[in-house]
Coordinates of C-alpha atoms and ligand atoms in Angstrom, one line a residue:
X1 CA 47.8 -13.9 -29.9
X2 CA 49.7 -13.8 -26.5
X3 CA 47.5 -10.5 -25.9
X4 CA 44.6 -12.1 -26.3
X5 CA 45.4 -14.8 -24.2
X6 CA 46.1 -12.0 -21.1
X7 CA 42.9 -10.6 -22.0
X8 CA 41.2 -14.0 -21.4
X9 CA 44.0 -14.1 -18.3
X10 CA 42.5 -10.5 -16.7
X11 CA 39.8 -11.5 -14.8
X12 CA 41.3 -14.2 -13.2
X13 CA 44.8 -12.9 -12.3
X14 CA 42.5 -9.5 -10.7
X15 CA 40.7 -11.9 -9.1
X16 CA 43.3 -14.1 -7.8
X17 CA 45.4 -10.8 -6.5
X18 CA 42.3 -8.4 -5.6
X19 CA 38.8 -7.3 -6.8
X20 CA 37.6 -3.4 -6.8
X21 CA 36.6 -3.1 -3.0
X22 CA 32.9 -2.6 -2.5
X23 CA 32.5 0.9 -0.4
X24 CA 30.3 0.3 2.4
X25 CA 29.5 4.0 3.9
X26 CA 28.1 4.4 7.9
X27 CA 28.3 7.0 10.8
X28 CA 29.5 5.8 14.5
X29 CA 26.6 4.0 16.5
X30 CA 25.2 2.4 13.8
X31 CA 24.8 -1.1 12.8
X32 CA 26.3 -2.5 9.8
X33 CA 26.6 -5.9 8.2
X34 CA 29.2 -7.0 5.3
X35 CA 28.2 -9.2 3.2
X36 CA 30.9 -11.9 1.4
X37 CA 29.8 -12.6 -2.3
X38 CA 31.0 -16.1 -2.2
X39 CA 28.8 -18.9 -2.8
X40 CA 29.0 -21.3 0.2
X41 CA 27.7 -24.5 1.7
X42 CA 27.2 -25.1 5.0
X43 CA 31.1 -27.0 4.9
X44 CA 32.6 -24.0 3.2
X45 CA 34.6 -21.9 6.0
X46 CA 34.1 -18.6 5.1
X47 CA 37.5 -16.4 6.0
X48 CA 37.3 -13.1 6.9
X49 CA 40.3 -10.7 7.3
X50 CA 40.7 -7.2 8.1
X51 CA 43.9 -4.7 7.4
X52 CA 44.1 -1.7 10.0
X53 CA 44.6 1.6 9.4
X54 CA 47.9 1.5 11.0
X55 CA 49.6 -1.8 10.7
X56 CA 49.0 -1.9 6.2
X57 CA 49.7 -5.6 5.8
X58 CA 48.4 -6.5 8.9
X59 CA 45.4 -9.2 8.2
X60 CA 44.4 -11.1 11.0
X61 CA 42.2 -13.9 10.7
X62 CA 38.9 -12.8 12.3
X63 CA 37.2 -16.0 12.2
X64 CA 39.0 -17.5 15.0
X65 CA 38.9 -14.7 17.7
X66 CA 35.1 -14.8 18.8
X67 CA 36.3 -12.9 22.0
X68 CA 38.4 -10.4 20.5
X69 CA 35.3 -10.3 17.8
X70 CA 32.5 -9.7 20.7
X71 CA 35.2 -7.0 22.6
X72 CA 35.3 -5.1 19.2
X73 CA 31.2 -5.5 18.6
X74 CA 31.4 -7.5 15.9
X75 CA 29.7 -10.8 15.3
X76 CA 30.9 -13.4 12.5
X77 CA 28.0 -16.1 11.0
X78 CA 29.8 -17.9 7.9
X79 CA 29.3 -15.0 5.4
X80 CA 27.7 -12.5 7.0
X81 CA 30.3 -9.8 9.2
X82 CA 27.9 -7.7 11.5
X83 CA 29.8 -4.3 13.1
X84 CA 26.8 -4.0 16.0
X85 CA 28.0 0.0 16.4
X86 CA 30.3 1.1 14.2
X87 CA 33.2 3.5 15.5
X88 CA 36.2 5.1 13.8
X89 CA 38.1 2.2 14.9
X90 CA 36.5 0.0 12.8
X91 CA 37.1 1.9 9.4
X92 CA 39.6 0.1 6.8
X93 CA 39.5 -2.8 4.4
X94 CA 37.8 -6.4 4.7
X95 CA 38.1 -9.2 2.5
X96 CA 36.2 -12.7 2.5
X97 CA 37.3 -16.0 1.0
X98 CA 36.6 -19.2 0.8
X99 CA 39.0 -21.1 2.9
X100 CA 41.2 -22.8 -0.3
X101 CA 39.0 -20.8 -2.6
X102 CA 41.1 -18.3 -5.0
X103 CA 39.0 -15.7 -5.1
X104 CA 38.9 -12.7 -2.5
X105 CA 36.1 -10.0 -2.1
X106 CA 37.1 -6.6 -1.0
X107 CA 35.2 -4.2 1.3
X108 CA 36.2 -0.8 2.0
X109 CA 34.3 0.5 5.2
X110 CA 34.1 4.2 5.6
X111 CA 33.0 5.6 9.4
X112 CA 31.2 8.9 9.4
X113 CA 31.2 11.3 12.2
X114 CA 27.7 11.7 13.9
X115 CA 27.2 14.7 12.0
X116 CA 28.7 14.4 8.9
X117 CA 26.5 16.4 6.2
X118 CA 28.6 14.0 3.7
X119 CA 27.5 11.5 5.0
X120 CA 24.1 12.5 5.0
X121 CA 24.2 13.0 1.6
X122 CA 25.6 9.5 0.5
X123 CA 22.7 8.2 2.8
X124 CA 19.9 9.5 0.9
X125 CA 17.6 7.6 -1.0
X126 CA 14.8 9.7 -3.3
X127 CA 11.2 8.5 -4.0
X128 CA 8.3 10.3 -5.9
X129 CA 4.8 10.4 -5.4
X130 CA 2.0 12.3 -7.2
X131 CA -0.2 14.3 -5.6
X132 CA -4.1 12.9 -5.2
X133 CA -2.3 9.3 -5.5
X134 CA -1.7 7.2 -2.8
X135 CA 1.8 6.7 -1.5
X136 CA 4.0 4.8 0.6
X137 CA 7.5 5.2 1.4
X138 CA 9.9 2.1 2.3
X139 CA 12.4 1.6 4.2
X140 CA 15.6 0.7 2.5
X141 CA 17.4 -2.6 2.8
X142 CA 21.0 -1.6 2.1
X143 CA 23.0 -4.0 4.3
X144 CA 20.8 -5.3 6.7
X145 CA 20.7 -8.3 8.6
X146 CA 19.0 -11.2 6.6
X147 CA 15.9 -12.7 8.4
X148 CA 17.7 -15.8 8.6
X149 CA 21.1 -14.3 10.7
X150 CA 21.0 -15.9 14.0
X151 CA 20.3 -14.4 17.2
X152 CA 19.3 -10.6 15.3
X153 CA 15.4 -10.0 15.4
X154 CA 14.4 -7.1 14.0
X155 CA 12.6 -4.5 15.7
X156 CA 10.4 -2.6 14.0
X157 CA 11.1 0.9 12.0
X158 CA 10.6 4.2 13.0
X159 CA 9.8 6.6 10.4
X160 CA 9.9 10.6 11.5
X161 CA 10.1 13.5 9.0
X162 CA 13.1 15.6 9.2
X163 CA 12.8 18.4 11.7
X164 CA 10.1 16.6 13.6
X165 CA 10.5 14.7 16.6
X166 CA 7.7 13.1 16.7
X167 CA 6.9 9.6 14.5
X168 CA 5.2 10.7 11.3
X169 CA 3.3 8.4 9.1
X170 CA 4.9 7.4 5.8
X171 CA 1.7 6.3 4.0
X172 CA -0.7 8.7 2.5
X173 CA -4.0 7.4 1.0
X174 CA -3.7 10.8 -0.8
X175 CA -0.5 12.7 -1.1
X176 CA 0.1 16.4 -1.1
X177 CA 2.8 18.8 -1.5
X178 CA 3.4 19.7 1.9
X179 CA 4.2 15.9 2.6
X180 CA 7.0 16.1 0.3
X181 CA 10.4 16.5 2.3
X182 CA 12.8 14.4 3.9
X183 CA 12.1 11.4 6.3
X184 CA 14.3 9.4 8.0
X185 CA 13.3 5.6 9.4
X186 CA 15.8 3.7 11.3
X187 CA 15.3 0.1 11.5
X188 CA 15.8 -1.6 15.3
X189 CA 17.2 -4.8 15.6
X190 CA 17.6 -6.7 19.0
X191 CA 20.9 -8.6 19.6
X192 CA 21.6 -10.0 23.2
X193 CA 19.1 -7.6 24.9
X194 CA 20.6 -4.8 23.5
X195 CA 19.0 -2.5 20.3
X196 CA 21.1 -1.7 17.9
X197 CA 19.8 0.7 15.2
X198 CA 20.8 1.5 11.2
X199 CA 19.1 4.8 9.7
X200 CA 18.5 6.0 6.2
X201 CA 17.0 9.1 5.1
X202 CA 14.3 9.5 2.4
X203 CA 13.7 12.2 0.2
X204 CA 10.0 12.2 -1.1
X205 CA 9.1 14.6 -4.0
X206 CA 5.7 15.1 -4.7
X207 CA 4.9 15.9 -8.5
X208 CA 1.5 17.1 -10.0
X209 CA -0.6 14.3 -10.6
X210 CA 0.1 12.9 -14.0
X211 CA -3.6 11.0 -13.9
X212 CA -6.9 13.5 -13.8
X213 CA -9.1 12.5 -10.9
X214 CA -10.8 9.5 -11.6
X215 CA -14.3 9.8 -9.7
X216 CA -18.0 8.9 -9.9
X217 CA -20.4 10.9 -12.3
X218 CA -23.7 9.4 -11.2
X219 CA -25.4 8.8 -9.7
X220 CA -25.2 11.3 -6.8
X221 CA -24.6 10.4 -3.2
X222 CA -28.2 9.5 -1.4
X223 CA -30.2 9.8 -4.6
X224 CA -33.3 7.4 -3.8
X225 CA -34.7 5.9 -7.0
X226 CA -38.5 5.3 -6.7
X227 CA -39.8 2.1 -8.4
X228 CA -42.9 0.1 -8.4
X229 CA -42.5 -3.3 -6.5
X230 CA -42.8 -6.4 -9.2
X231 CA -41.1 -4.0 -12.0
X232 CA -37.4 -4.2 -13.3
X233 CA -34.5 -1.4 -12.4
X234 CA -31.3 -0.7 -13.7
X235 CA -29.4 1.8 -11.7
X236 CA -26.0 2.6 -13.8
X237 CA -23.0 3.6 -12.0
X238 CA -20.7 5.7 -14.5
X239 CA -17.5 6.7 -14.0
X240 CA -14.6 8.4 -15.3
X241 CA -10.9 7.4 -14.7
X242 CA -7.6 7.6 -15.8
X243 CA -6.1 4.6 -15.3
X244 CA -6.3 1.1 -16.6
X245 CA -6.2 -0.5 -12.6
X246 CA -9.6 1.3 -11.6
X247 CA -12.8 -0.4 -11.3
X248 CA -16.0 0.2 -10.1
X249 CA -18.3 -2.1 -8.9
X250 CA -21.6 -2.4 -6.7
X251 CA -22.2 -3.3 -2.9
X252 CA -25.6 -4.2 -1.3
X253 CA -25.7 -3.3 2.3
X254 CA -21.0 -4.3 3.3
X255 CA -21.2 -7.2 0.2
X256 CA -20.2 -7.7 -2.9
X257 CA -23.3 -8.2 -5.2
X258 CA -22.6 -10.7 -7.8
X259 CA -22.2 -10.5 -11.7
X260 CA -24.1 -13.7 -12.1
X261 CA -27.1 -12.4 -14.5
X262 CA -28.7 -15.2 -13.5
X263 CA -29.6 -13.9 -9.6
X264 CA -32.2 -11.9 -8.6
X265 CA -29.6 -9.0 -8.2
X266 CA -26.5 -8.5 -10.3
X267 CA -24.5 -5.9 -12.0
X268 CA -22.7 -6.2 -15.3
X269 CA -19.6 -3.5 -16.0
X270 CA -18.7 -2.4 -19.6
X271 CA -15.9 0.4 -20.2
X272 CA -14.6 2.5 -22.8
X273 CA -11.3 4.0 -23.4
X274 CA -10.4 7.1 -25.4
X275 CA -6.6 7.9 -25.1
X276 CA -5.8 8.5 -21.4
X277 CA -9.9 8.4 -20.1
X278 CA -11.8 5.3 -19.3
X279 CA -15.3 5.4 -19.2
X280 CA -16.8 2.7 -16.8
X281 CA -20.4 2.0 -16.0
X282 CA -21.4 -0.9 -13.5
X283 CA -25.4 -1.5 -14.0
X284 CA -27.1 -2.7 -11.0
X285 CA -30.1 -4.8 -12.6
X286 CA -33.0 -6.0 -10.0
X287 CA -35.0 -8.5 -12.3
X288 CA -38.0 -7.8 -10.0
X289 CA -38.1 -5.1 -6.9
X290 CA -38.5 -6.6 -3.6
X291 CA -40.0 -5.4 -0.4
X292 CA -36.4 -6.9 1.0
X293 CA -35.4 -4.5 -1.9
X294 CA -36.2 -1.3 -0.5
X295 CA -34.9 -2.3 3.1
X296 CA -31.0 -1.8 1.6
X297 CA -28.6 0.4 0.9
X298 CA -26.4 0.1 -2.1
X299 CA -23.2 1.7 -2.5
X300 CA -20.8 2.2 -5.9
X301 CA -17.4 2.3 -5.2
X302 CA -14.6 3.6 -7.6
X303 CA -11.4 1.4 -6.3
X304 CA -8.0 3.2 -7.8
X305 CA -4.7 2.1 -7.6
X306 CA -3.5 5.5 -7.9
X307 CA -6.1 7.2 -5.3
X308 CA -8.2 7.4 -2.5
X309 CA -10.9 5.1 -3.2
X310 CA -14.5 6.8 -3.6
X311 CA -18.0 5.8 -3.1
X312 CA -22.1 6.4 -3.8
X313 CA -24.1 5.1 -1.4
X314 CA -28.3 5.3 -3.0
X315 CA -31.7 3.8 -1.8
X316 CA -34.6 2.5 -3.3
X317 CA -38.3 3.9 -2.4
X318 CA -42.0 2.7 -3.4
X319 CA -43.6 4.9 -5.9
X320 CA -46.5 6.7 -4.5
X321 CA -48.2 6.6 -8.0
X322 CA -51.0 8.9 -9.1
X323 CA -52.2 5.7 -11.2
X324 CA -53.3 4.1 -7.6
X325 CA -55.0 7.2 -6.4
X326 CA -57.0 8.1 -9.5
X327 CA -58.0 4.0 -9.4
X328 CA -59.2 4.5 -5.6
X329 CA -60.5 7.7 -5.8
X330 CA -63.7 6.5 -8.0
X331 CA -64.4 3.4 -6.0
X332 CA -64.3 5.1 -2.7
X333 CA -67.0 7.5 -4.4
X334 CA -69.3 5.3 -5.9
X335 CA -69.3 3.1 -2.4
X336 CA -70.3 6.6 -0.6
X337 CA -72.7 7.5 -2.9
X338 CA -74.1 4.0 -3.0
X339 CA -74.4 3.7 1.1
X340 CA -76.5 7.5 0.7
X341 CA -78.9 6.5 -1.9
X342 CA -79.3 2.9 0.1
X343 CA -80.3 4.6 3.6
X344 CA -82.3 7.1 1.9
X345 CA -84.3 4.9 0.1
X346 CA -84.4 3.1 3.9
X347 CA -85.3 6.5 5.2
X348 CA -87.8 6.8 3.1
X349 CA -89.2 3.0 3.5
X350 CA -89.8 3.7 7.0
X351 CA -91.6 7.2 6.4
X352 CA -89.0 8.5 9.0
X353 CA -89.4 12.1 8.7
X354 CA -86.4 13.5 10.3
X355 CA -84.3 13.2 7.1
X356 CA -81.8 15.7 8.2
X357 CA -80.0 12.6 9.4
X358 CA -79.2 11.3 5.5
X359 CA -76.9 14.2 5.2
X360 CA -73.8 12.3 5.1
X361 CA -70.9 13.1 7.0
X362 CA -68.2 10.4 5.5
Ligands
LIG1 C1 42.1 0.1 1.5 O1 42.3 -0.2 0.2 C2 42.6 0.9 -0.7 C3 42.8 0.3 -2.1 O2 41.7 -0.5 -2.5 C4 43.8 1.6 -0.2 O3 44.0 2.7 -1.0 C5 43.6 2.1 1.2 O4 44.7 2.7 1.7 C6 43.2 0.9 2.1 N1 42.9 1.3 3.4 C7 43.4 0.8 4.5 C8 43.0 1.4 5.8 O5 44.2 -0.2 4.5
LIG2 C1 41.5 -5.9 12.9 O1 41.6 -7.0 13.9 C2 42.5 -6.7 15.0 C3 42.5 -7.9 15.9 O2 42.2 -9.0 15.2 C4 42.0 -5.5 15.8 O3 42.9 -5.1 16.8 C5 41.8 -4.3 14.8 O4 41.2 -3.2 15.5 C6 40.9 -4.7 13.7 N1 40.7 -3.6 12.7 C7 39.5 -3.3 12.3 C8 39.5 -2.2 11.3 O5 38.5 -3.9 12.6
LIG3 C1 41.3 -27.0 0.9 O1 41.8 -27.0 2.2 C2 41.9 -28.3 2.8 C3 42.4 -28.2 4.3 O2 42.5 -26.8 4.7 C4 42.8 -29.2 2.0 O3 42.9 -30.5 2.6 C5 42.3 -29.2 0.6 O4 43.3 -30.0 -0.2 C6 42.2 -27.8 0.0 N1 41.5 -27.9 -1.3 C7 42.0 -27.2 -2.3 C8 41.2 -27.4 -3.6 O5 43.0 -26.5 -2.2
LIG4 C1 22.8 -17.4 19.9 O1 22.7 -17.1 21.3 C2 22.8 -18.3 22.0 C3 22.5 -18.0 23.5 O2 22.7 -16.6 23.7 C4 24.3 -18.9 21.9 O3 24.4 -20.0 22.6 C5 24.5 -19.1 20.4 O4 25.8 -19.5 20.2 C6 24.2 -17.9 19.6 N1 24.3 -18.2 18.2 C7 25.1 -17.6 17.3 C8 25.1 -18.1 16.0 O5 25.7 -16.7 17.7
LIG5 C1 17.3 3.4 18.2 O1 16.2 4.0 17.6 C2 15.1 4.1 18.5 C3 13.9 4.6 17.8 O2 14.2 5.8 17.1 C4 15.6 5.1 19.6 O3 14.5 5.3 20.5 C5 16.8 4.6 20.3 O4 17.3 5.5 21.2 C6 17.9 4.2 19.3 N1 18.9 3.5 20.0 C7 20.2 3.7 19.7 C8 21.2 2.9 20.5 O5 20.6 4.6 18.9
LIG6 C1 -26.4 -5.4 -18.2 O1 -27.6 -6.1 -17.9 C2 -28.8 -5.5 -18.3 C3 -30.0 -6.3 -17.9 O2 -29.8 -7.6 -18.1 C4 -28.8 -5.3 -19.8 O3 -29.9 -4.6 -20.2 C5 -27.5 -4.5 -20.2 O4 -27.4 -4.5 -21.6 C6 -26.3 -5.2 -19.7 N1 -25.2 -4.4 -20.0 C7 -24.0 -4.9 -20.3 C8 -22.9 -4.0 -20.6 O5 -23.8 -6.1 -20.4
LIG7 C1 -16.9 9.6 -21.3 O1 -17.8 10.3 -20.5 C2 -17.8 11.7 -20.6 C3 -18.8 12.3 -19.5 O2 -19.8 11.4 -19.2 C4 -18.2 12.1 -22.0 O3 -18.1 13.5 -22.1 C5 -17.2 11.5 -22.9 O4 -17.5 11.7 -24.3 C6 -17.1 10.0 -22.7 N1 -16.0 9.4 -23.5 C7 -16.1 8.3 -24.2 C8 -14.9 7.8 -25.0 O5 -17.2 7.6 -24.2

């Protein structure tokens, strides 16, 4: 009975007398910001202390020394502790309180050397991307300023890959091993005029692509379907992909054409799945070719969340139909040999005898 009542006790009597400390790992020159757990209101004091190195029950109240803070690079906004560049000085122990509140949150702060490969290590964070798939690495947020902490704007991030001095990009519509590797970004933050700076290094595997490549199958890229003006088309767009997120749909000219079946132009989409594959078709319907029609160019594109997106741009043309010649054709006859016979038989009214200008020449 009395053990279970120190059981119940624990929690509160560790955190009355101390909590784990939180290890918070940096190298000298950078910026880094501790963060008190406590719940506070805007009338809550939030009090920090620190314990040197040296002087072991040393805890001095930092709260009330803003120019001993500023000397020592450090700023103090209720429960937010910023070390603007951390040195070797400032390694030891933190804790944050409420001012009358019990409870006490530790911090252990750890300075690296510039160099430290340990360091380095505890640093990294690790991502992976497929290739043919799009990807995009971020930035970590591991103790950084909040938006909202006054008088720190943040500058921008700076991504380059390790080994490289120059910026690299740290987007790829369409990964591939050789981007794989580790990149480092450092986010810049401006405080009094001054930049201060807190890097992180990513390491970016690239894995065989678990999807296929989803793409078009037809129709083929600047295929020109002929049509009789007045008559119906369907043109169907069919593709194969492997994920769930692709579409395909139609564009006339830079728009969107419309799935409203009841415009001139639409197109309707139906799919089929079998396991992994999804078989998509978009039908672009005309109800009734225009001359506007054949004036366009319309484009299927294959949007993929996983990909590069892909597209088909076609045409339209006017049949030149046989059926049109082979009407003409006999009309255009009879008409010549109806003009002959006529000035013949005017020829021959006349008694003209120099008929060797019937011979027609049409
Ligand atoms: C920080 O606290 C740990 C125990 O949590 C202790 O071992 C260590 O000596 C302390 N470091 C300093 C600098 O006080
Ligand atoms: C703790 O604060 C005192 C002054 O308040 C300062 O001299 C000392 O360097 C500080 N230690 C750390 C680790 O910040
Ligand atoms: C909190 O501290 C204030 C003054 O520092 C004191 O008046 C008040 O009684 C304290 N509250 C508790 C719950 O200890
Ligand atoms: C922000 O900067 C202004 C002017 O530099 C200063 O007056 C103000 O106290 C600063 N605010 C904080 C929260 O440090
Ligand atoms: C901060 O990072 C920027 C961008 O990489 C760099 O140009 C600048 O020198 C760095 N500043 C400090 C103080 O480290
Ligand atoms: C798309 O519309 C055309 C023309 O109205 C029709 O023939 C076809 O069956 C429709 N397809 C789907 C999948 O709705
Ligand atoms: C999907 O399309 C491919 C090629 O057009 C075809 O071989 C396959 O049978 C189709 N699968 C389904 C489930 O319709």
């Amino acid at each position: 009975m009395e053990m279970n009542v120190l059981l119940m006790l624990l929690p509160f009597l560790t955190g009355v007398f101390s909590l784990r400390p939180k290890t918070i790992y940096t190298k000298t020159g950078e910026m880094v910001v501790l963060r008190c757990p406590q719940k506070h209101d805007s009338d809550t004091t939030i009090l920090w202390t620190n314990q040197t190195r040296q002087g072991m029950d040393v805890t001095s109240i930092l709260s009330t020394q803003s120019a001993v803070l500023s000397q020592m690079d450090m700023l103090l906004h209720g429960h937010i502790l910023v070390i603007l560049s951390a040195s070797l000085s400032h390694q030891g122990n933190y804790s944050c309180s409420a001012r009358n509140a019990s409870r006490r949150f530790w911090f252990s702060l750890i300075v690296y050397e510039p160099q430290s490969r340990e360091y380095e290590e505890r640093n990294r964070y690790s991502t992976t991307c497929y290739t043919q798939e799009s990807c995009t690495l971020y930035c970590p947020t591991a103790n950084i300023p909040a938006h909202d902490t006054p008088n720190i704007t943040g500058r921008g991030i700076t991504w380059h890959k390790e080994g490289e001095t120059v910026s690299t990009p740290h987007d790829f519509p369409s990964a591939v091993e050789r981007d794989g590797g580790i990149y480092k970004c450092i986010r810049s933050f401006l405080y009094d005029g001054q930049i201060y700076n807190m890097s992180f290094s990513v390491m970016l595997e690239i894995q065989k692509s678990k999807y296929g490549k989803s793409e078009i199958i037809s129709p083929h890229q600047n295929d020109v379907f002929h049509i009789d003006l007045g008559s119906t088309l369907v043109i169907e767009c069919k593709a194969v992909a492997y994920s769930d997120y692709d579409v395909v749909f139609w564009l006339s000219e830079n728009s969107f054409v419309d799935t409203d079946e009841s415009l001139p132009v639409f197109y309707n989409y139906s799919s089929t799945k079998y396991i992994d594959e999804v078989n998509m078709t978009a039908s672009l319907v005309f109800k009734d070719v225009s001359e506007e029609d054949l004036l366009k160019k319309y484009t299927c594109k294959l949007e993929s969340d996983h990909q590069q997106s892909s597209f088909i741009t076609i045409s339209l043309a006017e049949k030149r139909t046989p059926a049109h010649l082979v009407s003409f054709f006999p009309v255009f006859c009879t008409l010549a040999v109806v003009a002959v016979v006529v000035i013949m038989v005017l020829l021959l009214a006349f008694h003209v005898k120099r008929s060797k200008y019937s011979s027609c020449r049409v």
